Coordinates of C-alpha atoms in Angstrom, one line a residue:
M979 CA -2.6 -2.7 -3.7
P980 CA -1.1 -4.2 -0.5
R981 CA 2.4 -4.8 0.3
S982 CA 1.8 -8.4 1.2
L983 CA -0.3 -8.9 -2.0
F984 CA 2.0 -6.7 -4.1
Y985 CA 5.1 -8.7 -3.4
F986 CA 3.7 -12.3 -3.4
F987 CA 2.3 -13.7 -6.6
P988 CA 2.7 -17.5 -6.6
F989 CA 2.2 -19.3 -10.0
L990 CA 1.4 -22.7 -8.5
L991 CA -2.0 -22.1 -6.9
I992 CA -4.8 -24.2 -5.6
A993 CA -8.5 -24.1 -6.3
L994 CA -10.9 -22.1 -4.0
G995 CA -11.6 -23.6 -0.6
M996 CA -14.3 -22.8 1.9
K997 CA -12.0 -22.7 4.9
T998 CA -8.4 -23.8 5.6
K999 CA -8.4 -27.3 7.0
P1000 CA -6.8 -28.2 10.3
L1001 CA -3.2 -29.3 10.3
A1002 CA -4.1 -32.7 11.5
T1003 CA -7.1 -34.7 12.6
A1004 CA -6.5 -34.7 16.3
P1005 CA -8.3 -33.5 19.5
P1006 CA -8.3 -29.7 20.0
A1007 CA -5.5 -28.1 21.9
A1008 CA -6.0 -27.3 25.5
S1009 CA -2.5 -26.1 26.6
P1010 CA -2.9 -22.8 28.5
I1011 CA -0.6 -20.1 27.1
T1012 CA 0.6 -17.0 28.9
V1013 CA 2.9 -14.3 27.6
R1014 CA 5.1 -12.1 29.8
L1015 CA 6.1 -8.5 29.0
P1016 CA 9.5 -7.8 30.4
A1017 CA 10.2 -5.0 32.9
A1018 CA 12.5 -3.5 30.4
A1019 CA 9.5 -2.5 28.4
G1020 CA 9.3 0.7 30.5
D1021 CA 7.6 2.1 33.5
Q1022 CA 4.2 2.8 32.1
A1023 CA 1.3 0.5 31.1
L1024 CA 1.1 -0.3 27.4
N1025 CA -1.7 -0.8 24.9
G1026 CA -1.6 -2.9 21.8
R1027 CA -2.3 -6.1 19.9
L1028 CA -0.8 -9.3 21.2
L1029 CA -0.1 -11.7 18.3
L1030 CA 0.4 -15.4 18.9
L1031 CA 2.1 -17.2 15.9
F1032 CA 2.4 -20.9 15.1
S1033 CA 4.4 -22.3 12.2
T1034 CA 5.3 -25.6 10.7
D1035 CA 7.8 -24.0 8.3
P1036 CA 11.4 -23.7 9.7
S1037 CA 12.6 -21.5 6.8
A1038 CA 11.8 -18.2 8.7
E1039 CA 10.5 -16.8 12.0
P1040 CA 6.7 -17.2 12.3
R1041 CA 6.3 -13.4 12.3
F1042 CA 7.4 -13.2 8.7
Q1043 CA 5.1 -16.1 7.5
I1044 CA 1.6 -14.6 7.8
K1045 CA 0.1 -13.8 4.4
G1046 CA -3.1 -14.2 2.4
G1047 CA -2.0 -17.1 0.3
T1048 CA -2.3 -20.8 0.9
G1049 CA 1.3 -21.0 2.3
T1050 CA 0.4 -18.9 5.3
Q1051 CA 1.1 -20.0 8.8
Q1052 CA -1.1 -19.4 11.8
V1053 CA -1.8 -16.2 13.8
F1054 CA -4.1 -15.3 16.7
G1055 CA -4.7 -11.8 17.9
Q1056 CA -5.9 -10.3 21.2
N1057 CA -6.2 -6.7 22.3
I1058 CA -4.4 -5.8 25.5
E1059 CA -4.9 -2.6 27.4
N1060 CA -2.9 -1.2 30.3
W1061 CA -0.4 -4.0 30.3
Q1062 CA 2.1 -3.4 33.0
P1063 CA 5.7 -4.3 32.2
G1064 CA 6.9 -7.3 34.2
T1065 CA 3.5 -9.0 34.2
A1066 CA 2.0 -11.7 32.2
V1067 CA -1.4 -12.2 30.4
T1068 CA -3.2 -15.4 29.5
I1069 CA -4.3 -15.9 25.9
D1070 CA -8.1 -16.4 25.7
P1071 CA -8.7 -19.9 24.1
Q1072 CA -11.5 -18.3 22.1
V1073 CA -9.3 -15.6 20.6
F1074 CA -9.8 -15.0 16.9
G1075 CA -7.2 -16.4 14.4
Y1076 CA -6.4 -17.1 10.8
P1077 CA -6.6 -19.5 9.1
V1078 CA -7.8 -21.6 12.2
E1079 CA -10.4 -19.3 13.8
K1080 CA -10.1 -20.3 17.5
L1081 CA -7.0 -21.2 19.5
D1082 CA -8.9 -24.1 21.1
Q1083 CA -9.5 -25.5 17.6
L1084 CA -5.8 -25.7 16.7
A1085 CA -4.9 -29.3 16.0
A1086 CA -2.6 -31.1 18.4
G1087 CA 1.0 -31.3 17.2
T1088 CA 4.4 -29.7 17.5
Y1089 CA 4.8 -26.2 16.3
T1090 CA 7.3 -23.4 16.3
I1091 CA 5.7 -20.7 18.5
Q1092 CA 6.3 -17.0 18.7
A1093 CA 4.6 -14.0 20.3
L1094 CA 4.8 -10.4 19.3
F1095 CA 3.3 -7.3 21.0
H1096 CA 2.3 -4.6 18.5
R1097 CA 2.2 -1.3 20.5
Y1098 CA -0.6 1.2 20.2
E1099 CA -0.4 4.8 21.1
T1100 CA -3.1 7.2 22.3
F1101 CA -4.3 9.9 19.9
Q1102 CA -6.6 12.7 20.9
R1103 CA -7.8 14.0 17.6
A1104 CA -9.2 17.4 16.8
D1105 CA -12.6 15.8 16.0
G1106 CA -13.0 15.0 19.7
H1107 CA -12.3 11.2 19.4
T1108 CA -9.6 9.4 21.4
V1109 CA -8.3 6.3 19.6
L1110 CA -5.6 3.7 20.1
L1111 CA -3.5 3.2 17.0
P1112 CA 0.0 1.9 16.0
M1113 CA 2.1 4.9 15.0
D1114 CA 4.5 4.3 12.2
R1115 CA 8.1 4.3 13.5
G1116 CA 10.0 4.5 10.3
E1117 CA 9.3 1.0 9.0
G1118 CA 6.3 1.8 6.9
Q1119 CA 3.6 0.2 9.1
H1120 CA 4.9 -3.4 9.3
W1121 CA 3.9 -4.9 12.6
N1122 CA 6.6 -7.6 12.3
R1123 CA 9.4 -5.0 11.9
A1124 CA 8.1 -2.0 13.9
P1125 CA 10.7 -0.6 16.2
G1126 CA 9.7 -0.8 19.9
N1127 CA 7.6 -3.9 19.4
W1128 CA 8.6 -6.8 21.7
Y1129 CA 8.7 -10.3 20.5
S1130 CA 9.8 -13.8 21.7
T1131 CA 12.6 -16.0 20.4
P1132 CA 10.9 -18.8 18.4
R1133 CA 10.9 -22.2 20.0
P1134 CA 9.2 -25.6 19.4
V1135 CA 6.2 -26.5 21.6
A1136 CA 3.9 -29.4 21.8
I1137 CA 0.2 -28.5 21.6
G1138 CA -2.5 -31.0 22.8
P1139 CA -5.2 -31.7 25.3
E1140 CA -2.6 -33.1 27.8
G1141 CA 0.0 -30.4 27.1
E1142 CA 1.6 -28.5 29.9
A1143 CA 1.1 -24.8 30.4
I1144 CA 3.2 -22.7 28.0
V1145 CA 4.9 -19.5 29.2
I1146 CA 6.3 -17.2 26.5
E1147 CA 8.8 -14.5 27.4
L1148 CA 8.9 -11.4 25.1
D1149 CA 12.7 -11.2 25.3
Q1150 CA 13.6 -9.1 22.3
E1151 CA 12.8 -5.6 21.2
I1152 CA 12.9 -4.5 17.5
P1153 CA 15.6 -1.7 17.3
P1154 CA 15.2 1.7 15.7
I1155 CA 15.7 2.1 12.0
T1156 CA 18.6 4.2 10.8
P1157 CA 17.5 6.8 8.2
P1158 CA 19.2 6.9 4.8
E1159 CA 22.1 9.4 4.2
D1160 CA 22.2 12.0 1.5
S1161 CA 24.3 11.5 -1.6
K1162 CA 25.3 13.7 -4.6
Y1163 CA 22.0 12.9 -6.4
I1164 CA 19.6 11.8 -3.6
K1165 CA 18.5 14.2 -0.8
H1166 CA 16.1 13.6 2.0
L1167 CA 13.6 16.0 3.4
R1168 CA 11.3 15.8 6.5
I1169 CA 8.9 18.6 7.6
K1170 CA 6.3 19.0 10.3
S1171 CA 2.9 19.3 8.9
Q1172 CA 0.7 21.9 10.6
L1173 CA -2.4 20.6 9.0
L1174 CA -1.8 17.0 10.1
S1175 CA -0.5 18.0 13.6
E1176 CA -3.7 19.9 14.2
F1177 CA -5.9 17.0 13.2
W1178 CA -4.0 14.3 15.2
G1179 CA -3.3 16.4 18.3
R1180 CA 0.4 15.8 18.1
D1181 CA 3.4 16.6 15.9
M1182 CA 3.0 14.8 12.6
Y1183 CA 5.6 14.7 9.8
L1184 CA 5.9 14.2 6.0
G1185 CA 9.0 13.2 4.2
A1186 CA 10.4 12.9 0.7
H1187 CA 13.4 11.5 -1.2
V1188 CA 14.5 13.9 -3.9
L1189 CA 16.5 12.8 -6.9
L1190 CA 18.4 15.8 -8.3
P1191 CA 19.0 16.1 -12.0
A1192 CA 22.4 15.8 -13.6
G1193 CA 24.0 19.3 -13.8
Y1194 CA 22.1 20.6 -10.8
D1195 CA 25.1 22.3 -9.2
E1196 CA 26.5 23.5 -12.5
H1197 CA 23.2 25.2 -13.5
P1198 CA 22.1 27.4 -10.6
E1199 CA 19.9 29.4 -12.8
A1200 CA 17.7 26.5 -13.8
R1201 CA 14.3 25.8 -12.3
Y1202 CA 12.9 22.3 -12.6
P1203 CA 9.6 20.5 -13.2
L1204 CA 8.5 18.0 -10.5
A1205 CA 7.9 14.3 -11.2
I1206 CA 5.9 12.9 -8.3
M1207 CA 6.1 9.1 -7.9
H1208 CA 3.4 7.8 -5.6
G1209 CA 3.4 4.4 -4.0
H1210 CA 4.1 2.4 -0.8
F1211 CA 6.4 3.7 1.9
P1212 CA 9.9 4.2 0.4
Y1213 CA 12.8 3.8 2.7
D1214 CA 15.0 5.6 0.2
F1215 CA 14.9 6.5 -3.5
N1216 CA 15.4 2.9 -4.6
G1217 CA 15.9 2.0 -8.2
F1218 CA 18.8 4.4 -8.6
R1219 CA 22.3 3.0 -8.2
E1220 CA 25.5 4.8 -9.1
S1221 CA 27.7 1.7 -8.9
P1222 CA 27.5 -1.4 -11.1
P1223 CA 25.9 -4.5 -9.7
D1224 CA 27.7 -6.2 -6.8
A1225 CA 29.8 -8.9 -8.4
D1226 CA 29.6 -11.0 -5.2
L1227 CA 25.9 -10.8 -4.8
E1228 CA 24.4 -14.2 -4.2
P1229 CA 21.7 -14.7 -6.8
E1230 CA 18.1 -15.1 -5.5
Y1231 CA 15.2 -16.8 -7.3
S1232 CA 12.0 -14.8 -7.8
E1233 CA 9.0 -17.0 -7.3
R1234 CA 6.8 -14.2 -8.6
F1235 CA 8.5 -13.9 -11.9
Q1236 CA 10.1 -17.4 -12.1
L1237 CA 13.5 -15.8 -12.7
A1238 CA 16.9 -16.8 -11.3
G1239 CA 19.1 -14.1 -10.0
Y1240 CA 16.4 -11.5 -10.0
N1241 CA 18.2 -9.5 -7.3
R1242 CA 21.1 -9.0 -9.8
I1243 CA 18.6 -7.9 -12.4
V1244 CA 17.2 -5.3 -10.0
Q1245 CA 20.7 -3.9 -9.4
Q1246 CA 21.5 -3.8 -13.1
E1247 CA 18.3 -2.0 -13.9
A1248 CA 19.0 0.5 -11.1
H1249 CA 22.5 1.2 -12.5
D1250 CA 21.1 1.5 -16.0
F1251 CA 18.7 4.1 -14.8
Y1252 CA 21.6 6.1 -13.2
Q1253 CA 23.3 6.1 -16.5
T1254 CA 20.2 7.1 -18.3
W1255 CA 19.3 9.8 -15.8
T1256 CA 22.8 11.4 -16.1
G1257 CA 23.0 10.9 -19.8
P1258 CA 22.8 13.7 -22.3
D1259 CA 19.2 13.2 -23.5
F1260 CA 17.2 12.7 -20.3
P1261 CA 14.8 15.5 -19.2
R1262 CA 16.3 17.4 -16.3
V1263 CA 13.6 17.3 -13.6
L1264 CA 13.3 16.8 -9.9
A1265 CA 11.9 13.3 -9.2
I1266 CA 10.5 12.6 -5.7
K1267 CA 9.1 9.7 -3.7
I1268 CA 6.9 10.8 -0.7
Q1269 CA 6.8 9.4 2.8
H1270 CA 3.4 9.7 4.3
A1271 CA 3.1 6.7 6.6
N1272 CA 0.4 7.2 9.2
P1273 CA -1.3 5.3 12.1
Y1274 CA -3.2 3.1 9.7
Y1275 CA -0.9 2.2 6.8
D1276 CA 2.3 2.8 5.0
D1277 CA 0.8 5.7 3.1
S1278 CA -2.3 7.9 3.2
Y1279 CA -3.5 7.5 -0.3
A1280 CA -2.6 11.1 -0.7
V1281 CA -6.2 12.4 -0.2
N1282 CA -8.1 14.1 2.6
S1283 CA -9.9 11.6 4.8
A1284 CA -12.2 11.8 7.8
N1285 CA -10.1 9.2 9.6
L1286 CA -6.6 10.0 8.5
G1287 CA -6.8 13.8 8.2
P1288 CA -6.0 16.2 5.4
Y1289 CA -3.1 14.3 3.8
G1290 CA -4.0 15.5 0.3
D1291 CA -3.8 19.1 1.3
A1292 CA -0.7 18.6 3.4
I1293 CA 1.2 16.9 0.6
M1294 CA 0.0 19.4 -2.1
Y1295 CA 0.2 22.7 -0.1
E1296 CA 2.9 22.0 2.5
L1297 CA 5.3 19.3 1.4
I1298 CA 5.5 19.9 -2.4
P1299 CA 6.0 23.7 -2.1
E1300 CA 8.8 23.1 0.4
I1301 CA 10.5 20.7 -1.9
E1302 CA 10.2 23.1 -4.8
K1303 CA 11.5 25.9 -2.6
R1304 CA 14.6 24.0 -1.4
F1305 CA 15.5 22.4 -4.7
R1306 CA 14.7 25.1 -7.2
G1307 CA 11.4 23.7 -8.5
I1308 CA 9.3 25.8 -10.9
G1309 CA 6.6 25.7 -8.3
E1310 CA 3.6 25.9 -10.7
G1311 CA 0.9 23.3 -11.4
W1312 CA 1.7 23.1 -15.1
A1313 CA 5.2 21.9 -14.1
R1314 CA 4.2 18.9 -12.0
F1315 CA 2.9 15.4 -12.9
A1316 CA 2.1 12.3 -10.9
Y1317 CA 2.8 8.6 -11.7
G1318 CA 2.8 5.3 -9.9
G1319 CA 1.5 1.7 -9.9
S1320 CA -1.0 -0.2 -7.8
T1321 CA -1.6 2.0 -4.7
G1322 CA 0.5 4.6 -6.5
G1323 CA -1.6 4.3 -9.6
W1324 CA -4.8 5.1 -7.6
E1325 CA -3.0 8.0 -5.9
A1326 CA -1.7 9.5 -9.2
L1327 CA -5.2 9.5 -10.7
A1328 CA -6.7 10.8 -7.4
A1329 CA -4.2 13.6 -7.2
Q1330 CA -5.1 14.6 -10.8
V1331 CA -8.8 14.5 -10.1
F1332 CA -8.8 16.2 -6.7
Y1333 CA -6.2 18.8 -7.6
P1334 CA -6.7 19.4 -11.3
D1335 CA -5.0 22.8 -11.3
E1336 CA -1.9 21.6 -9.3
I1337 CA -1.1 18.5 -11.4
N1338 CA -0.5 18.6 -15.2
G1339 CA -0.7 14.9 -16.1
C1340 CA -1.0 11.5 -14.4
F1341 CA 0.2 8.1 -15.4
A1342 CA -1.7 5.5 -13.4
A1343 CA -0.6 1.9 -13.7
C1344 CA -2.7 -1.0 -12.4
P1345 CA -4.5 1.4 -10.1
D1346 CA -6.4 0.1 -7.0
P1347 CA -10.1 0.1 -7.7
I1348 CA -11.1 3.3 -9.4
D1349 CA -14.7 2.2 -9.7
F1350 CA -16.4 0.6 -6.7
R1351 CA -18.7 -1.4 -8.9
H1352 CA -15.6 -3.5 -9.2
Y1353 CA -14.1 -3.3 -5.8
V1354 CA -11.8 -6.3 -6.4
T1355 CA -14.7 -8.8 -7.1
V1356 CA -17.4 -6.9 -5.2
D1357 CA -20.0 -4.4 -6.4
L1358 CA -20.4 -2.3 -3.3
Y1359 CA -23.7 -0.8 -4.6
K1360 CA -25.5 -4.0 -5.6
D1361 CA -24.0 -6.9 -3.6
D1362 CA -25.2 -7.7 -0.1
N1363 CA -22.1 -9.7 0.9
A1364 CA -18.4 -9.1 0.1
Y1365 CA -17.4 -12.7 0.8
W1366 CA -20.1 -14.8 -0.9
V1367 CA -22.2 -14.9 -4.1
E1368 CA -25.5 -16.0 -2.5
G1369 CA -28.0 -18.4 -4.2
P1370 CA -31.2 -20.0 -3.0
F1371 CA -29.5 -23.3 -2.1
R1372 CA -25.7 -22.6 -2.1
R1373 CA -23.1 -19.9 -2.1
T1374 CA -19.9 -19.4 -3.9
P1375 CA -16.8 -17.7 -2.3
R1376 CA -15.7 -14.5 -4.0
P1377 CA -12.1 -14.7 -5.2
A1378 CA -9.5 -12.0 -4.2
R1379 CA -6.4 -13.1 -6.1
R1380 CA -5.6 -15.1 -9.3
D1381 CA -2.7 -15.7 -11.6
Y1382 CA -2.7 -15.0 -15.4
L1383 CA -4.5 -18.3 -16.1
G1384 CA -7.3 -17.4 -13.6
H1385 CA -6.3 -19.9 -10.9
V1386 CA -7.3 -18.5 -7.5
D1387 CA -5.5 -18.9 -4.2
V1388 CA -7.1 -16.3 -2.0
T1389 CA -10.7 -15.4 -1.4
M1390 CA -12.2 -12.2 0.0
Q1391 CA -13.0 -13.9 3.2
D1392 CA -9.5 -15.3 3.6
Y1393 CA -7.8 -12.0 3.2
N1394 CA -10.2 -10.1 5.4
H1395 CA -10.1 -12.7 8.2
M1396 CA -6.3 -12.5 8.1
E1397 CA -6.6 -8.7 8.7
L1398 CA -9.2 -9.2 11.5
A1399 CA -6.7 -11.5 13.3
L1400 CA -3.9 -8.9 12.9
G1401 CA -6.1 -6.0 14.2
D1402 CA -9.7 -5.0 14.7
H1403 CA -11.0 -1.4 14.0
S1404 CA -9.1 -1.3 10.7
R1405 CA -5.8 -1.6 12.5
S1406 CA -4.2 -4.5 10.7
G1407 CA -2.0 -2.2 8.6
D1408 CA -3.1 -4.1 5.5
Q1409 CA -5.0 -3.5 2.3
F1410 CA -8.7 -3.7 2.9
D1411 CA -8.3 -2.0 6.2
I1412 CA -6.5 1.1 4.8
W1413 CA -9.1 1.4 2.0
E1414 CA -11.7 1.4 4.8
A1415 CA -9.8 3.9 6.9
V1416 CA -9.3 6.3 4.0
Y1417 CA -12.8 6.1 2.4
S1418 CA -15.1 5.6 5.4
P1419 CA -16.8 8.2 7.6
V1420 CA -15.8 8.2 11.3
G1421 CA -17.8 5.7 13.4
A1422 CA -19.3 6.5 16.8
D1423 CA -16.3 4.9 18.5
G1424 CA -13.8 7.1 16.6
Y1425 CA -12.6 4.4 14.3
P1426 CA -13.5 4.0 10.6
R1427 CA -17.1 2.9 10.1
P1428 CA -16.8 -0.5 8.5
I1429 CA -17.8 -1.0 4.8
W1430 CA -18.8 -4.5 5.8
D1431 CA -18.9 -6.7 8.8
K1432 CA -15.3 -8.0 9.0
Y1433 CA -16.4 -11.5 10.0
S1434 CA -19.5 -12.1 8.0
G1435 CA -18.9 -9.8 5.0
K1436 CA -22.3 -8.1 5.2
I1437 CA -22.1 -4.8 3.3
D1438 CA -23.3 -1.5 4.9
P1439 CA -25.1 0.4 2.0
E1440 CA -24.9 3.7 3.9
V1441 CA -21.1 3.5 4.0
A1442 CA -21.0 2.4 0.4
A1443 CA -23.0 5.5 -0.6
Y1444 CA -20.5 7.7 1.3
W1445 CA -17.6 6.0 -0.5
R1446 CA -19.3 6.6 -3.9
E1447 CA -19.7 10.3 -3.4
N1448 CA -16.2 10.9 -2.0
Y1449 CA -13.7 8.4 -3.4
D1450 CA -15.2 6.5 -6.3
L1451 CA -13.0 8.1 -9.0
T1452 CA -15.1 7.0 -12.0
H1453 CA -18.3 8.3 -10.4
I1454 CA -16.6 11.6 -9.5
L1455 CA -15.3 12.0 -13.0
R1456 CA -18.8 11.4 -14.4
R1457 CA -20.6 13.5 -11.9
D1458 CA -18.2 16.5 -12.2
W1459 CA -17.1 16.2 -15.8
K1460 CA -18.5 19.6 -16.9
T1461 CA -16.2 21.4 -14.5
L1462 CA -13.4 18.8 -14.4
G1463 CA -13.3 17.8 -18.0
P1464 CA -11.7 21.1 -19.3
K1465 CA -9.0 20.8 -16.7
L1466 CA -8.2 17.2 -17.3
R1467 CA -8.0 17.1 -21.1
R1468 CA -4.9 15.2 -22.3
K1469 CA -3.9 14.6 -18.7
I1470 CA -5.2 11.1 -17.9
H1471 CA -3.2 7.9 -18.8
I1472 CA -4.2 4.5 -17.3
Y1473 CA -2.5 1.1 -17.9
C1474 CA -3.6 -2.3 -16.6
G1475 CA -3.0 -5.9 -17.4
D1476 CA -6.2 -7.7 -18.5
M1477 CA -5.4 -10.5 -16.1
D1478 CA -4.5 -8.3 -13.1
N1479 CA -4.1 -10.5 -10.1
Y1480 CA -6.7 -8.5 -8.1
Y1481 CA -9.2 -8.0 -10.9
L1482 CA -8.3 -4.3 -11.1
N1483 CA -8.8 -4.2 -14.9
N1484 CA -12.6 -4.6 -14.4
A1485 CA -12.7 -1.2 -12.7
V1486 CA -10.5 0.3 -15.4
Y1487 CA -13.0 -1.0 -18.1
R1488 CA -15.7 1.0 -16.4
A1489 CA -13.6 4.2 -16.3
E1490 CA -12.6 3.7 -19.9
D1491 CA -16.3 3.3 -20.9
F1492 CA -17.0 6.8 -19.6
L1493 CA -13.8 8.5 -20.8
E1494 CA -13.9 7.1 -24.3
N1495 CA -17.5 8.0 -24.8
T1496 CA -17.6 11.5 -23.3
Q1497 CA -17.2 14.4 -25.8
D1498 CA -18.1 17.4 -23.7
P1499 CA -15.2 17.8 -23.7
P1500 CA -13.3 14.7 -24.9
Y1501 CA -10.6 13.5 -22.5
D1502 CA -8.0 13.0 -25.2
G1503 CA -6.0 10.7 -22.9
E1504 CA -5.0 7.0 -23.0
V1505 CA -6.2 3.7 -21.5
D1506 CA -4.2 0.7 -22.5
Y1507 CA -4.2 -3.0 -21.5
G1508 CA -1.5 -5.7 -21.4
D1509 CA -2.6 -9.1 -22.9
R1510 CA -2.6 -11.7 -20.1
A1511 CA -0.5 -9.3 -18.0
E1512 CA -0.6 -9.5 -14.3
H1513 CA -0.5 -6.9 -11.6
C1514 CA 1.5 -3.8 -12.2
W1515 CA 1.7 -3.9 -15.9
N1516 CA 2.4 -0.3 -16.8
G1517 CA 2.1 0.1 -20.5
D1518 CA 5.2 -1.5 -21.8
H1519 CA 4.3 -4.0 -24.6
N1520 CA 8.0 -4.8 -25.3
Q1521 CA 9.3 -6.0 -21.9
P1522 CA 8.0 -8.5 -19.4
N1523 CA 6.5 -7.2 -16.2
A1524 CA 9.6 -8.2 -14.2
I1525 CA 11.6 -5.6 -16.1
S1526 CA 9.0 -2.9 -16.9
R1527 CA 8.1 -2.5 -13.2
L1528 CA 11.6 -1.3 -12.6
R1529 CA 11.4 1.4 -15.3
Y1530 CA 8.7 3.8 -14.2
H1531 CA 11.0 6.8 -14.2
R1532 CA 12.5 6.0 -17.6
M1533 CA 9.1 5.4 -19.1
F1534 CA 7.0 8.2 -17.8
I1535 CA 9.3 11.2 -17.3
P1536 CA 10.3 11.5 -21.0
K1537 CA 6.8 10.8 -22.1
W1538 CA 5.4 13.6 -19.9
A1539 CA 8.2 16.0 -21.0
K1540 CA 7.3 15.5 -24.6
E1541 CA 3.6 16.0 -24.0
L1542 CA 4.4 19.2 -22.1
T1543 CA 5.0 21.0 -25.3
V1544 CA 1.2 20.8 -25.8
N1545 CA 0.0 20.9 -22.2
A1546 CA 2.1 23.9 -20.9
P1547 CA 0.5 27.3 -20.8
A1548 CA 1.7 30.2 -23.0
G1549 CA 5.0 31.7 -21.6
A1550 CA 5.9 28.6 -19.6
D1551 CA 9.7 27.9 -19.2
L1552 CA 10.3 24.9 -21.4
T1553 CA 14.0 25.5 -22.0
S1554 CA 16.1 26.4 -18.9
W1555 CA 15.9 22.8 -17.6
R1556 CA 16.6 21.2 -21.0
Y1557 CA 20.4 21.7 -20.9

């Protein structure tokens, strides 16, 4: 699930609305707006998405206030090609925006205004298509933090029919990101992928953060299993802290969990994990987090894709063997397992399904839709429209996010229109667009073929059929069980809250229906639900989600190591790494 959705779960929500209302009942704005790119931006013309942001909230810069929920501020987006540094462009008054759709519909008033230019690069892919996309620059595909993007200093402006022309100077450039440093336990790896470089027509890289087991240096003869944690772009191997919590840390309140001092809790949990990891009873394994950000998102979903390239093969056959070679991994499929939540939950299950001989167990928590009959709240195979439930005399908006009581604050249209404002052709860097980029065939223009019209929500059944055959995990399991079943026995574990914020439990029910009722062979795995639990419940019935979400390694590594006594082949090394 998305970064913006994953990190923002308000508990005070409003009822569904058809559209966001104007900020005030006033005549439409007519102030012409131009934006100047500084000469310092270089000596070549640039391509990208120019974002114009308006805010009524002084608590943060407008670029950090765009989200799917009701508290969002305003964004308009316009593609710019061949923009010469030192020149200015005028914003089209009909440019598309969110929540207000047109710039000339923005209510008169005083706003904090900011502009940001999200740079695109030219890719000449091996399939013959040339596309303009925003390359990740070490930030994990966040347009508001991407190094090299130019933005303006926020300032107040008066918008109205009699307003004067507004000129915005892009006067600041986002600086490069310093990579993390190695420590005794955490090492960092980056390799050039031949498979991805060939597909994208330029050098492409994969990375990983490797957590070494206690006693690694003292036991040079040991070879270790590999615990692969999938998920969103990790800057470092977070959640592992050698020192106790910072005594001077200013406590922060978590709106999501309604907890005071949650940042202190996070540090304490990270230190507790360090003590557990280095304690006498924890299994000695290599634990890794993978970096596979790409021109569409903060990760690739760890599968091969017509639009993203062979990321599944690159991770499985280039990156993982290199990690095992450098850090004394066992290097065999029986000695690897995958785990993760949300996006990482889907990836863990997908890796197990698509590479059944290379992965020996998956623990998938709150996975993104694993059955497209419940693609959030849309049945891609039966519904005509992703945004509306249509009746003969009225229509009802489809919800996209709820709390544990069922209160809704985001609709499918809301979230998709936000993405459309941030970038067309699946280039927003957000949730529905990356699903589209990963799962869709390539369109005639070289960009992902849309699963639905981004403005109206009209579903394309041909694209849905392609998704079904290639990425609907429940369908693939059912279709291929005679060959997959024997390889997946005792390997599948799925966990989900029954009030998942994004309705992900509905797809899990469908997967469970198949798994629990198939006997040829039986799957002998586990599907479990948390009562009234929200997004990223991961199987812990004893701790609240605020705590259990910080304990993936402690929960799943010992569980897998115990199950390995049954799942490992005859003659497997089950002792050298158990010192």
